Amino acid sequence: MPVTDPGVIARREQLATGLRAIVGAEWVISEESERAPYQCDGITAYMAMPLLVVLPASTDEIRRVLLFCKENGVKIVPRGSGTSLSGGALPVEDGILLGTARLCNILDVNPTERIARVQPGARNITVSEAASPHGLCYMPDPSSQIISTIGGNVAENAGGVHCLKYGVTSNHILGLEAVLMNGDVIHLGGNYLGAADGSLDLIGVLTGSEGLLAVITEITVRLVPKPETARVLSMSFPSVDTACHCVGAIIGSGIIPAGLEFMDRKVLDAVAPLIQETFDASTAALLICELDGCKSEVDALVQSVTAIAQKEGAIEVRASNSDAERERIWRSRKLAFAAIGKICRDYYCTDGTIPRNRLPDVLAKMAEFSKKYGLDYANCFHAGDGNLHPIIMYDSRKPGDLEKAEEFGADVLRTCVDVGGVLSGEHGIGVEKRDLMTHQFTTTDLEQQQTLRCAFDPTELLNPGKMFPTPCRCAEFGRMHVHNGQLRFPDVPRF
């Protein structure tokens, strides 16, 4: 992480006074006991106490906060609900943590244009709740959708169980309002599908930028009609390999499910007490497959997927026949990570994405890594798009256990890249995968990415220490060479 500036820490109260003049006295948190809950995000292995926590309530207040921090050389870490699993919202001790909790409104739902305008602190699920009376929904649905915010979803380009068919967050963003580090408020795209066509894809640049480029203050999202019918299949298999081959067979047949999820035996045993259900003793892995569309289409797809699963050696295939049954089947998946937390003291969950046909190979490598590090693990992931979420179990009380869990996860991610995949499917890079970036990208790749970052934030005050393994050296990009008092090419106009 960047070197901590003791001079900034010494000015805490002075800085707090200046920030209170912008957002109001009660919205600057300076007491250590009140700052403590903000020490980490969803990955609790990494913690740091923020200098101050600031909770602005408008775009103008955010603009003024950023200008204040720029003038005073203070770092800023934007944060939504803090559900990030890559350390993306990890604070720095000489910087403020800028929370968006007060910007939590659904500003407008337009069923004609099928869009919603929302503030960054609005929770994911509230967008679909607001759109539901119009027969619409917001499709990206990360597992944390009850609490995760739209602003955080945009920062990490979050996915979810329905991203196989409907796409991740970036496929559903039509417009953004954001504040740059120099105080400029920019507006990208607009309030209708295609509003950004013909312009530079700066929405794509900001989506997934993990708070390194700007602070997003308003998002226009695309709404889609709620499917007429949705049915879920629960398919149990005698081995991990047969379940993985079934995933490829379903997609290879031309069927694109709304969701296709994988859970191994360890996950099933963990969730069984919570859902008060037992699983066949011969089941080693379970696939959950959701199919949606018009009723006749879905009924036909259920038959087709059932036939594929049986051909691939499924022990049992169950299909929902009501919304209640559908919710009951999905409940095991939704409770998976909470259930694992009940059977081990600590766990570390990373994410990487691989080609679907390499699933058996990479899962076999995980078993090897488990023996190598002496740590147990479980698998629960988005099988349809090859987005892995290995759950590595460890005990933080044992010296060296956390380090072994991190190396286990790093080995998995390096393997993902080696088989043609990427370091992250939806969690982002943050601090967790930062030092692995050189395994996926060349030095030239990283330099180009950092050049872009410097174009937005030449002061490198926004979310420092994340994503890139080395500092950006923004100042060097603007340096001009002078020799014997003369610039090179002195006749070329300088802008």
GROMACS .gro file of C-alpha atoms in nm:
model
  495
    1MET     CA    1   0.000   0.000   0.000
    2PRO     CA    2   0.112   0.365  -0.045
    3VAL     CA    3   0.338   0.507   0.223
    4THR     CA    4   0.132   0.665   0.502
    5ASP     CA    5   0.181   1.041   0.541
    6PRO     CA    6   0.209   1.122   0.915
    7GLY     CA    7   0.161   1.491   0.836
    8VAL     CA    8  -0.190   1.424   0.707
    9ILE     CA    9  -0.274   1.213   1.012
   10ALA     CA   10  -0.154   1.496   1.237
   11ARG     CA   11  -0.409   1.726   1.068
   12ARG     CA   12  -0.707   1.496   1.133
   13GLU     CA   13  -0.907   1.745   1.339
   14GLN     CA   14  -0.829   2.033   1.103
   15LEU     CA   15  -0.944   1.824   0.808
   16ALA     CA   16  -1.254   1.711   0.997
   17THR     CA   17  -1.348   2.074   1.059
   18GLY     CA   18  -1.316   2.156   0.690
   19LEU     CA   19  -1.523   1.854   0.585
   20ARG     CA   20  -1.795   1.929   0.842
   21ALA     CA   21  -1.836   2.269   0.680
   22ILE     CA   22  -1.924   2.086   0.357
   23VAL     CA   23  -2.146   1.794   0.466
   24GLY     CA   24  -2.258   1.892   0.816
   25ALA     CA   25  -2.110   1.810   1.154
   26GLU     CA   26  -2.295   1.481   1.210
   27TRP     CA   27  -2.185   1.335   0.876
   28VAL     CA   28  -1.812   1.335   0.947
   29ILE     CA   29  -1.714   1.042   1.166
   30SER     CA   30  -1.392   1.100   1.356
   31GLU     CA   31  -1.418   0.895   1.678
   32GLU     CA   32  -1.209   0.579   1.652
   33SER     CA   33  -1.485   0.354   1.786
   34GLU     CA   34  -1.723   0.484   1.517
   35ARG     CA   35  -1.464   0.451   1.241
   36ALA     CA   36  -1.389   0.089   1.336
   37PRO     CA   37  -1.678  -0.069   1.138
   38TYR     CA   38  -1.526   0.079   0.820
   39GLN     CA   39  -1.185  -0.089   0.860
   40CYS     CA   40  -1.250  -0.347   0.590
   41ASP     CA   41  -1.497  -0.463   0.330
   42GLY     CA   42  -1.618  -0.819   0.275
   43ILE     CA   43  -1.263  -0.959   0.282
   44THR     CA   44  -1.178  -0.925   0.650
   45ALA     CA   45  -0.820  -1.050   0.619
   46TYR     CA   46  -0.711  -0.694   0.529
   47MET     CA   47  -0.790  -0.405   0.764
   48ALA     CA   48  -0.692  -0.041   0.807
   49MET     CA   49  -0.847   0.238   1.014
   50PRO     CA   50  -0.961   0.527   0.793
   51LEU     CA   51  -0.849   0.877   0.889
   52LEU     CA   52  -1.212   0.999   0.873
   53VAL     CA   53  -1.541   0.875   0.734
   54VAL     CA   54  -1.745   1.127   0.534
   55LEU     CA   55  -2.106   1.072   0.430
   56PRO     CA   56  -2.215   1.332   0.171
   57ALA     CA   57  -2.578   1.364   0.058
   58SER     CA   58  -2.552   1.513  -0.291
   59THR     CA   59  -2.342   1.538  -0.603
   60ASP     CA   60  -2.242   1.892  -0.508
   61GLU     CA   61  -2.123   1.782  -0.165
   62ILE     CA   62  -1.914   1.505  -0.324
   63ARG     CA   63  -1.770   1.758  -0.569
   64ARG     CA   64  -1.671   1.988  -0.284
   65VAL     CA   65  -1.527   1.702  -0.078
   66LEU     CA   66  -1.307   1.592  -0.369
   67LEU     CA   67  -1.184   1.948  -0.427
   68PHE     CA   68  -1.111   1.985  -0.056
   69CYS     CA   69  -0.911   1.662  -0.056
   70LYS     CA   70  -0.721   1.760  -0.369
   71GLU     CA   71  -0.628   2.097  -0.219
   72ASN     CA   72  -0.510   1.927   0.101
   73GLY     CA   73  -0.340   1.626  -0.060
   74VAL     CA   74  -0.572   1.376   0.111
   75LYS     CA   75  -0.647   1.033  -0.032
   76ILE     CA   76  -1.008   0.916  -0.085
   77VAL     CA   77  -1.156   0.566  -0.085
   78PRO     CA   78  -1.516   0.547  -0.216
   79ARG     CA   79  -1.740   0.283  -0.053
   80GLY     CA   80  -2.093   0.152  -0.093
   81SER     CA   81  -2.216  -0.119   0.143
   82GLY     CA   82  -1.871  -0.271   0.176
   83THR     CA   83  -1.962  -0.613   0.032
   84SER     CA   84  -1.658  -0.618  -0.200
   85LEU     CA   85  -1.463  -0.944  -0.177
   86SER     CA   86  -1.134  -0.814  -0.317
   87GLY     CA   87  -1.046  -0.537  -0.072
   88GLY     CA   88  -1.170  -0.276  -0.318
   89ALA     CA   89  -1.300  -0.057  -0.034
   90LEU     CA   90  -1.005  -0.114   0.201
   91PRO     CA   91  -0.930   0.225   0.364
   92VAL     CA   92  -0.592   0.392   0.397
   93GLU     CA   93  -0.486   0.536   0.732
   94ASP     CA   94  -0.405   0.880   0.591
   95GLY     CA   95  -0.718   0.906   0.375
   96ILE     CA   96  -1.090   0.958   0.413
   97LEU     CA   97  -1.347   0.693   0.338
   98LEU     CA   98  -1.628   0.845   0.132
   99GLY     CA   99  -1.951   0.652   0.189
  100THR     CA  100  -2.254   0.674  -0.041
  101ALA     CA  101  -2.510   0.546   0.213
  102ARG     CA  102  -2.708   0.872   0.211
  103LEU     CA  103  -2.741   0.878  -0.169
  104CYS     CA  104  -2.980   0.583  -0.167
  105ASN     CA  105  -3.285   0.694  -0.366
  106ILE     CA  106  -3.454   0.556  -0.676
  107LEU     CA  107  -3.491   0.888  -0.858
  108ASP     CA  108  -3.714   0.775  -1.142
  109VAL     CA  109  -3.863   0.464  -1.301
  110ASN     CA  110  -3.970   0.513  -1.663
  111PRO     CA  111  -4.159   0.204  -1.786
  112THR     CA  112  -4.193   0.350  -2.136
  113GLU     CA  113  -3.818   0.380  -2.189
  114ARG     CA  114  -3.758   0.083  -1.957
  115ILE     CA  115  -3.501   0.266  -1.748
  116ALA     CA  116  -3.449   0.364  -1.386
  117ARG     CA  117  -3.236   0.651  -1.256
  118VAL     CA  118  -3.081   0.565  -0.922
  119GLN     CA  119  -2.830   0.703  -0.676
  120PRO     CA  120  -2.516   0.498  -0.606
  121GLY     CA  121  -2.619   0.403  -0.252
  122ALA     CA  122  -2.945   0.239  -0.364
  123ARG     CA  123  -2.942  -0.132  -0.288
  124ASN     CA  124  -2.953  -0.364  -0.587
  125ILE     CA  125  -3.277  -0.536  -0.489
  126THR     CA  126  -3.465  -0.208  -0.441
  127VAL     CA  127  -3.435  -0.131  -0.812
  128SER     CA  128  -3.628  -0.445  -0.908
  129GLU     CA  129  -3.877  -0.378  -0.629
  130ALA     CA  130  -3.944  -0.031  -0.769
  131ALA     CA  131  -3.975  -0.167  -1.124
  132SER     CA  132  -4.190  -0.468  -1.034
  133PRO     CA  133  -4.531  -0.290  -1.048
  134HIS     CA  134  -4.457  -0.217  -1.415
  135GLY     CA  135  -4.373  -0.580  -1.492
  136LEU     CA  136  -4.002  -0.496  -1.515
  137CYS     CA  137  -3.688  -0.586  -1.325
  138TYR     CA  138  -3.316  -0.507  -1.303
  139MET     CA  139  -3.153  -0.834  -1.402
  140PRO     CA  140  -2.794  -0.831  -1.259
  141ASP     CA  141  -2.833  -1.003  -0.922
  142PRO     CA  142  -2.515  -1.065  -0.722
  143SER     CA  143  -2.563  -1.294  -0.424
  144SER     CA  144  -2.528  -0.988  -0.201
  145GLN     CA  145  -2.811  -0.806  -0.382
  146ILE     CA  146  -3.010  -0.755  -0.061
  147ILE     CA  147  -2.737  -0.524   0.069
  148SER     CA  148  -2.492  -0.445  -0.214
  149THR     CA  149  -2.536  -0.105  -0.377
  150ILE     CA  150  -2.570  -0.016  -0.743
  151GLY     CA  151  -2.270   0.215  -0.718
  152GLY     CA  152  -2.058  -0.071  -0.585
  153ASN     CA  153  -2.197  -0.304  -0.853
  154VAL     CA  154  -2.085  -0.055  -1.118
  155ALA     CA  155  -1.741  -0.013  -0.958
  156GLU     CA  156  -1.679  -0.389  -0.961
  157ASN     CA  157  -1.888  -0.474  -1.270
  158ALA     CA  158  -2.079  -0.725  -1.057
  159GLY     CA  159  -2.242  -1.033  -1.205
  160GLY     CA  160  -2.484  -1.276  -1.043
  161VAL     CA  161  -2.665  -1.600  -1.109
  162HIS     CA  162  -2.854  -1.456  -1.409
  163CYS     CA  163  -2.553  -1.306  -1.588
  164LEU     CA  164  -2.510  -1.615  -1.808
  165LYS     CA  165  -2.816  -1.521  -2.016
  166TYR     CA  166  -2.862  -1.153  -1.936
  167GLY     CA  167  -2.510  -1.020  -1.890
  168VAL     CA  168  -2.323  -0.848  -1.607
  169THR     CA  169  -2.365  -0.492  -1.479
  170SER     CA  170  -2.190  -0.331  -1.779
  171ASN     CA  171  -2.458  -0.472  -2.011
  172HIS     CA  172  -2.729  -0.283  -1.821
  173ILE     CA  173  -2.580   0.066  -1.770
  174LEU     CA  174  -2.713   0.336  -2.004
  175GLY     CA  175  -2.590   0.652  -1.835
  176LEU     CA  176  -2.363   0.776  -1.556
  177GLU     CA  177  -2.306   1.096  -1.365
  178ALA     CA  178  -1.966   1.110  -1.198
  179VAL     CA  179  -1.736   1.355  -1.024
  180LEU     CA  180  -1.370   1.374  -1.123
  181MET     CA  181  -1.088   1.448  -0.881
  182ASN     CA  182  -1.065   1.807  -1.011
  183GLY     CA  183  -1.431   1.869  -0.918
  184ASP     CA  184  -1.573   1.840  -1.269
  185VAL     CA  185  -1.913   1.670  -1.292
  186ILE     CA  186  -1.944   1.463  -1.609
  187HIS     CA  187  -2.252   1.309  -1.770
  188LEU     CA  188  -2.215   1.004  -1.992
  189GLY     CA  189  -2.485   0.833  -2.198
  190GLY     CA  190  -2.843   0.919  -2.115
  191ASN     CA  191  -3.190   0.800  -2.024
  192TYR     CA  192  -3.263   0.573  -2.317
  193LEU     CA  193  -3.112   0.268  -2.487
  194GLY     CA  194  -2.844   0.382  -2.729
  195ALA     CA  195  -2.784   0.721  -2.567
  196ALA     CA  196  -2.408   0.661  -2.568
  197ASP     CA  197  -2.389   0.527  -2.923
  198GLY     CA  198  -2.130   0.699  -3.141
  199SER     CA  199  -1.924   0.835  -2.851
  200LEU     CA  200  -1.618   0.705  -2.672
  201ASP     CA  201  -1.719   0.420  -2.442
  202LEU     CA  202  -1.638   0.605  -2.122
  203ILE     CA  203  -1.927   0.427  -1.948
  204GLY     CA  204  -1.740   0.105  -2.019
  205VAL     CA  205  -1.421   0.262  -1.884
  206LEU     CA  206  -1.583   0.363  -1.554
  207THR     CA  207  -1.778   0.040  -1.509
  208GLY     CA  208  -1.539  -0.195  -1.333
  209SER     CA  209  -1.282   0.076  -1.260
  210GLU     CA  210  -1.305   0.006  -0.884
  211GLY     CA  211  -1.322   0.371  -0.779
  212LEU     CA  212  -0.981   0.463  -0.926
  213LEU     CA  213  -1.112   0.709  -1.186
  214ALA     CA  214  -1.410   0.899  -1.046
  215VAL     CA  215  -1.686   0.893  -0.785
  216ILE     CA  216  -2.013   0.786  -0.946
  217THR     CA  217  -2.311   0.988  -0.825
  218GLU     CA  218  -2.602   0.873  -1.046
  219ILE     CA  219  -2.667   0.567  -1.263
  220THR     CA  220  -2.924   0.507  -1.535
  221VAL     CA  221  -2.994   0.136  -1.562
  222ARG     CA  222  -3.174  -0.071  -1.822
  223LEU     CA  223  -3.485  -0.255  -1.707
  224VAL     CA  224  -3.615  -0.570  -1.875
  225PRO     CA  225  -3.955  -0.741  -1.865
  226LYS     CA  226  -3.991  -0.999  -1.593
  227PRO     CA  227  -3.993  -1.344  -1.755
  228GLU     CA  228  -4.342  -1.484  -1.807
  229THR     CA  229  -4.234  -1.819  -1.664
  230ALA     CA  230  -3.928  -1.944  -1.479
  231ARG     CA  231  -3.862  -2.302  -1.370
  232VAL     CA  232  -3.562  -2.447  -1.191
  233LEU     CA  233  -3.402  -2.789  -1.225
  234SER     CA  234  -3.203  -2.945  -0.942
  235MET     CA  235  -2.970  -3.210  -1.088
  236SER     CA  236  -2.750  -3.433  -0.871
  237PHE     CA  237  -2.443  -3.618  -1.002
  238PRO     CA  238  -2.219  -3.896  -0.871
  239SER     CA  239  -1.898  -3.705  -0.942
  240VAL     CA  240  -1.768  -3.354  -0.999
  241ASP     CA  241  -1.654  -3.452  -1.348
  242THR     CA  242  -1.998  -3.569  -1.462
  243ALA     CA  243  -2.155  -3.245  -1.335
  244CYS     CA  244  -1.892  -3.041  -1.522
  245HIS     CA  245  -1.946  -3.236  -1.844
  246CYS     CA  246  -2.320  -3.177  -1.812
  247VAL     CA  247  -2.258  -2.801  -1.801
  248GLY     CA  248  -2.078  -2.822  -2.135
  249ALA     CA  249  -2.345  -3.049  -2.281
  250ILE     CA  250  -2.626  -2.805  -2.193
  251ILE     CA  251  -2.450  -2.504  -2.343
  252GLY     CA  252  -2.325  -2.709  -2.638
  253SER     CA  253  -2.683  -2.805  -2.723
  254GLY     CA  254  -2.762  -2.437  -2.786
  255ILE     CA  255  -2.957  -2.384  -2.463
  256ILE     CA  256  -2.862  -2.074  -2.265
  257PRO     CA  257  -3.015  -2.102  -1.918
  258ALA     CA  258  -3.095  -1.793  -1.713
  259GLY     CA  259  -2.862  -1.940  -1.452
  260LEU     CA  260  -2.650  -2.253  -1.414
  261GLU     CA  261  -2.490  -2.301  -1.072
  262PHE     CA  262  -2.260  -2.566  -0.922
  263MET     CA  263  -2.236  -2.685  -0.559
  264ASP     CA  264  -2.011  -2.964  -0.436
  265ARG     CA  265  -2.081  -3.212  -0.157
  266LYS     CA  266  -1.920  -3.002   0.114
  267VAL     CA  267  -2.151  -2.713   0.034
  268LEU     CA  268  -2.455  -2.943   0.023
  269ASP     CA  269  -2.370  -3.088   0.365
  270ALA     CA  270  -2.329  -2.737   0.504
  271VAL     CA  271  -2.664  -2.606   0.375
  272ALA     CA  272  -2.867  -2.921   0.454
  273PRO     CA  273  -2.941  -2.825   0.818
  274LEU     CA  274  -3.041  -2.472   0.715
  275ILE     CA  275  -3.293  -2.584   0.453
  276GLN     CA  276  -3.397  -2.893   0.652
  277GLU     CA  277  -3.331  -3.121   0.359
  278THR     CA  278  -3.104  -3.420   0.302
  279PHE     CA  279  -2.919  -3.507  -0.016
  280ASP     CA  280  -2.866  -3.853  -0.158
  281ALA     CA  281  -2.549  -4.007  -0.011
  282SER     CA  282  -2.413  -4.080  -0.359
  283THR     CA  283  -2.438  -3.716  -0.470
  284ALA     CA  284  -2.096  -3.555  -0.516
  285ALA     CA  285  -2.213  -3.240  -0.695
  286LEU     CA  286  -2.536  -3.062  -0.774
  287LEU     CA  287  -2.630  -2.831  -1.060
  288ILE     CA  288  -2.910  -2.576  -1.036
  289CYS     CA  289  -3.040  -2.470  -1.376
  290GLU     CA  290  -3.301  -2.196  -1.423
  291LEU     CA  291  -3.489  -2.171  -1.753
  292ASP     CA  292  -3.714  -1.877  -1.834
  293GLY     CA  293  -3.930  -1.743  -2.117
  294CYS     CA  294  -4.286  -1.813  -2.229
  295LYS     CA  295  -4.450  -2.119  -2.072
  296SER     CA  296  -4.440  -2.346  -2.378
  297GLU     CA  297  -4.073  -2.266  -2.439
  298VAL     CA  298  -3.976  -2.326  -2.077
  299ASP     CA  299  -4.166  -2.655  -2.058
  300ALA     CA  300  -3.985  -2.777  -2.370
  301LEU     CA  301  -3.647  -2.664  -2.234
  302VAL     CA  302  -3.709  -2.845  -1.905
  303GLN     CA  303  -3.761  -3.167  -2.098
  304SER     CA  304  -3.448  -3.109  -2.308
  305VAL     CA  305  -3.221  -3.030  -2.012
  306THR     CA  306  -3.363  -3.326  -1.817
  307ALA     CA  307  -3.276  -3.556  -2.106
  308ILE     CA  308  -2.923  -3.411  -2.130
  309ALA     CA  309  -2.864  -3.451  -1.755
  310GLN     CA  310  -2.985  -3.811  -1.760
  311LYS     CA  311  -2.762  -3.888  -2.056
  312GLU     CA  312  -2.466  -3.738  -1.865
  313GLY     CA  313  -2.532  -3.968  -1.568
  314ALA     CA  314  -2.748  -3.762  -1.333
  315ILE     CA  315  -2.866  -3.950  -1.023
  316GLU     CA  316  -3.180  -3.742  -0.990
  317VAL     CA  317  -3.343  -3.450  -1.171
  318ARG     CA  318  -3.614  -3.244  -1.000
  319ALA     CA  319  -3.804  -2.961  -1.169
  320SER     CA  320  -4.001  -2.689  -0.992
  321ASN     CA  321  -4.371  -2.666  -1.072
  322SER     CA  322  -4.449  -2.353  -0.871
  323ASP     CA  323  -4.280  -2.034  -0.759
  324ALA     CA  324  -4.261  -2.174  -0.406
  325GLU     CA  325  -4.073  -2.482  -0.529
  326ARG     CA  326  -3.846  -2.263  -0.739
  327GLU     CA  327  -3.759  -2.048  -0.437
  328ARG     CA  328  -3.698  -2.357  -0.224
  329ILE     CA  329  -3.447  -2.498  -0.473
  330TRP     CA  330  -3.268  -2.165  -0.505
  331ARG     CA  331  -3.252  -2.128  -0.126
  332SER     CA  332  -2.973  -2.384  -0.098
  333ARG     CA  333  -2.757  -2.175  -0.335
  334LYS     CA  334  -2.840  -1.845  -0.170
  335LEU     CA  335  -2.744  -1.981   0.174
  336ALA     CA  336  -2.424  -2.152   0.062
  337PHE     CA  337  -2.168  -1.899   0.182
  338ALA     CA  338  -2.343  -1.837   0.513
  339ALA     CA  339  -2.361  -2.213   0.567
  340ILE     CA  340  -1.987  -2.257   0.509
  341GLY     CA  341  -1.928  -1.994   0.775
  342LYS     CA  342  -2.094  -2.225   1.026
  343ILE     CA  343  -1.856  -2.517   0.966
  344CYS     CA  344  -1.520  -2.339   0.975
  345ARG     CA  345  -1.369  -2.055   1.175
  346ASP     CA  346  -1.255  -1.854   0.870
  347TYR     CA  347  -1.276  -1.886   0.496
  348TYR     CA  348  -1.125  -1.706   0.203
  349CYS     CA  349  -1.324  -1.683  -0.122
  350THR     CA  350  -1.165  -1.567  -0.445
  351ASP     CA  351  -1.293  -1.564  -0.802
  352GLY     CA  352  -1.148  -1.636  -1.142
  353THR     CA  353  -1.309  -1.722  -1.474
  354ILE     CA  354  -1.211  -2.002  -1.711
  355PRO     CA  355  -1.335  -2.159  -2.035
  356ARG     CA  356  -1.615  -2.402  -1.946
  357ASN     CA  357  -1.439  -2.697  -2.105
  358ARG     CA  358  -1.152  -2.658  -1.855
  359LEU     CA  359  -1.371  -2.693  -1.546
  360PRO     CA  360  -1.271  -3.056  -1.472
  361ASP     CA  361  -0.900  -2.973  -1.511
  362VAL     CA  362  -0.905  -2.670  -1.282
  363LEU     CA  363  -1.117  -2.839  -1.016
  364ALA     CA  364  -0.870  -3.130  -1.017
  365LYS     CA  365  -0.587  -2.878  -0.964
  366MET     CA  366  -0.774  -2.737  -0.664
  367ALA     CA  367  -0.766  -3.082  -0.503
  368GLU     CA  368  -0.388  -3.086  -0.555
  369PHE     CA  369  -0.351  -2.740  -0.400
  370SER     CA  370  -0.560  -2.851  -0.101
  371LYS     CA  371  -0.311  -3.130  -0.029
  372LYS     CA  372  -0.016  -2.897  -0.092
  373TYR     CA  373  -0.129  -2.642   0.167
  374GLY     CA  374  -0.311  -2.876   0.405
  375LEU     CA  375  -0.632  -2.671   0.386
  376ASP     CA  376  -0.984  -2.790   0.310
  377TYR     CA  377  -1.199  -2.616   0.051
  378ALA     CA  378  -1.545  -2.619  -0.105
  379ASN     CA  379  -1.683  -2.515  -0.443
  380CYS     CA  380  -1.994  -2.312  -0.517
  381PHE     CA  381  -1.982  -2.113  -0.839
  382HIS     CA  382  -2.144  -1.985  -1.159
  383ALA     CA  383  -2.082  -2.291  -1.375
  384GLY     CA  384  -2.252  -2.160  -1.689
  385ASP     CA  385  -1.994  -1.887  -1.750
  386GLY     CA  386  -1.701  -2.060  -1.580
  387ASN     CA  387  -1.683  -1.808  -1.295
  388LEU     CA  388  -1.521  -1.998  -1.005
  389HIS     CA  389  -1.561  -1.912  -0.637
  390PRO     CA  390  -1.339  -2.154  -0.442
  391ILE     CA  391  -1.401  -2.133  -0.068
  392ILE     CA  392  -1.074  -2.198   0.114
  393MET     CA  393  -1.115  -2.284   0.483
  394TYR     CA  394  -0.853  -2.182   0.741
  395ASP     CA  395  -0.813  -2.082   1.106
  396SER     CA  396  -0.682  -1.731   1.166
  397ARG     CA  397  -0.567  -1.839   1.514
  398LYS     CA  398  -0.307  -2.071   1.362
  399PRO     CA  399   0.015  -1.893   1.263
  400GLY     CA  400   0.066  -1.904   0.888
  401ASP     CA  401  -0.284  -2.032   0.806
  402LEU     CA  402  -0.399  -1.706   0.642
  403GLU     CA  403  -0.081  -1.691   0.434
  404LYS     CA  404  -0.138  -2.049   0.317
  405ALA     CA  405  -0.498  -1.966   0.224
  406GLU     CA  406  -0.378  -1.666   0.023
  407GLU     CA  407  -0.118  -1.876  -0.161
  408PHE     CA  408  -0.380  -2.145  -0.225
  409GLY     CA  409  -0.606  -1.881  -0.379
  410ALA     CA  410  -0.317  -1.732  -0.579
  411ASP     CA  411  -0.235  -2.074  -0.723
  412VAL     CA  412  -0.598  -2.114  -0.830
  413LEU     CA  413  -0.598  -1.774  -1.000
  414ARG     CA  414  -0.268  -1.836  -1.177
  415THR     CA  415  -0.413  -2.164  -1.302
  416CYS     CA  416  -0.722  -1.980  -1.430
  417VAL     CA  417  -0.503  -1.749  -1.638
  418ASP     CA  418  -0.284  -2.036  -1.758
  419VAL     CA  419  -0.583  -2.225  -1.904
  420GLY     CA  420  -0.705  -1.919  -2.094
  421GLY     CA  421  -0.914  -1.747  -1.827
  422VAL     CA  422  -0.887  -1.424  -1.628
  423LEU     CA  423  -0.812  -1.317  -1.271
  424SER     CA  424  -1.165  -1.205  -1.191
  425GLY     CA  425  -1.515  -1.259  -1.319
  426GLU     CA  426  -1.696  -1.015  -1.090
  427HIS     CA  427  -1.518  -0.954  -0.758
  428GLY     CA  428  -1.259  -0.721  -0.907
  429ILE     CA  429  -0.886  -0.689  -0.842
  430GLY     CA  430  -0.865  -0.460  -0.537
  431VAL     CA  431  -0.571  -0.549  -0.315
  432GLU     CA  432  -0.642  -0.923  -0.318
  433LYS     CA  433  -0.534  -0.988  -0.679
  434ARG     CA  434  -0.323  -0.675  -0.733
  435ASP     CA  435   0.013  -0.853  -0.723
  436LEU     CA  436  -0.110  -1.117  -0.969
  437MET     CA  437  -0.183  -0.862  -1.242
  438THR     CA  438   0.161  -0.925  -1.394
  439HIS     CA  439   0.061  -1.289  -1.447
  440GLN     CA  440  -0.223  -1.186  -1.679
  441PHE     CA  441  -0.091  -0.861  -1.828
  442THR     CA  442   0.241  -0.757  -1.980
  443THR     CA  443   0.433  -0.452  -1.862
  444THR     CA  444   0.308  -0.264  -2.167
  445ASP     CA  445  -0.054  -0.362  -2.090
  446LEU     CA  446  -0.025  -0.230  -1.735
  447GLU     CA  447   0.147   0.090  -1.845
  448GLN     CA  448  -0.139   0.165  -2.085
  449GLN     CA  449  -0.396   0.101  -1.814
  450GLN     CA  450  -0.208   0.327  -1.575
  451THR     CA  451  -0.183   0.600  -1.838
  452LEU     CA  452  -0.562   0.595  -1.861
  453ARG     CA  453  -0.589   0.611  -1.483
  454CYS     CA  454  -0.360   0.914  -1.477
  455ALA     CA  455  -0.576   1.093  -1.736
  456PHE     CA  456  -0.864   1.082  -1.487
  457ASP     CA  457  -0.670   1.127  -1.161
  458PRO     CA  458  -0.316   1.262  -1.212
  459THR     CA  459  -0.283   1.318  -0.836
  460GLU     CA  460  -0.342   0.945  -0.769
  461LEU     CA  461  -0.559   1.028  -0.468
  462LEU     CA  462  -0.860   0.810  -0.563
  463ASN     CA  463  -0.851   0.463  -0.409
  464PRO     CA  464  -0.470   0.438  -0.402
  465GLY     CA  465  -0.292   0.105  -0.373
  466LYS     CA  466  -0.561  -0.090  -0.557
  467MET     CA  467  -0.547  -0.287  -0.883
  468PHE     CA  468  -0.190  -0.197  -0.992
  469PRO     CA  469   0.115  -0.366  -0.837
  470THR     CA  470   0.331  -0.055  -0.884
  471PRO     CA  471   0.257   0.321  -0.856
  472CYS     CA  472   0.138   0.495  -1.172
  473ARG     CA  473   0.409   0.766  -1.186
  474CYS     CA  474   0.157   1.006  -1.338
  475ALA     CA  475   0.402   1.296  -1.324
  476GLU     CA  476   0.633   1.121  -1.570
  477PHE     CA  477   0.365   1.112  -1.840
  478GLY     CA  478   0.358   1.492  -1.856
  479ARG     CA  479   0.734   1.545  -1.833
  480MET     CA  480   0.904   1.737  -2.117
  481HIS     CA  481   1.273   1.686  -2.190
  482VAL     CA  482   1.487   2.002  -2.196
  483HIS     CA  483   1.849   1.992  -2.322
  484ASN     CA  484   2.080   2.296  -2.316
  485GLY     CA  485   1.781   2.515  -2.248
  486GLN     CA  486   1.593   2.391  -2.555
  487LEU     CA  487   1.288   2.167  -2.585
  488ARG     CA  488   1.300   1.900  -2.852
  489PHE     CA  489   1.111   2.013  -3.164
  490PRO     CA  490   1.072   2.372  -3.036
  491ASP     CA  491   0.855   2.472  -3.333
  492VAL     CA  492   0.579   2.223  -3.243
  493PRO     CA  493   0.291   2.400  -3.064
  494ARG     CA  494   0.254   2.302  -2.696
  495PHE     CA  495  -0.103   2.277  -2.572
   0.00000   0.00000   0.00000
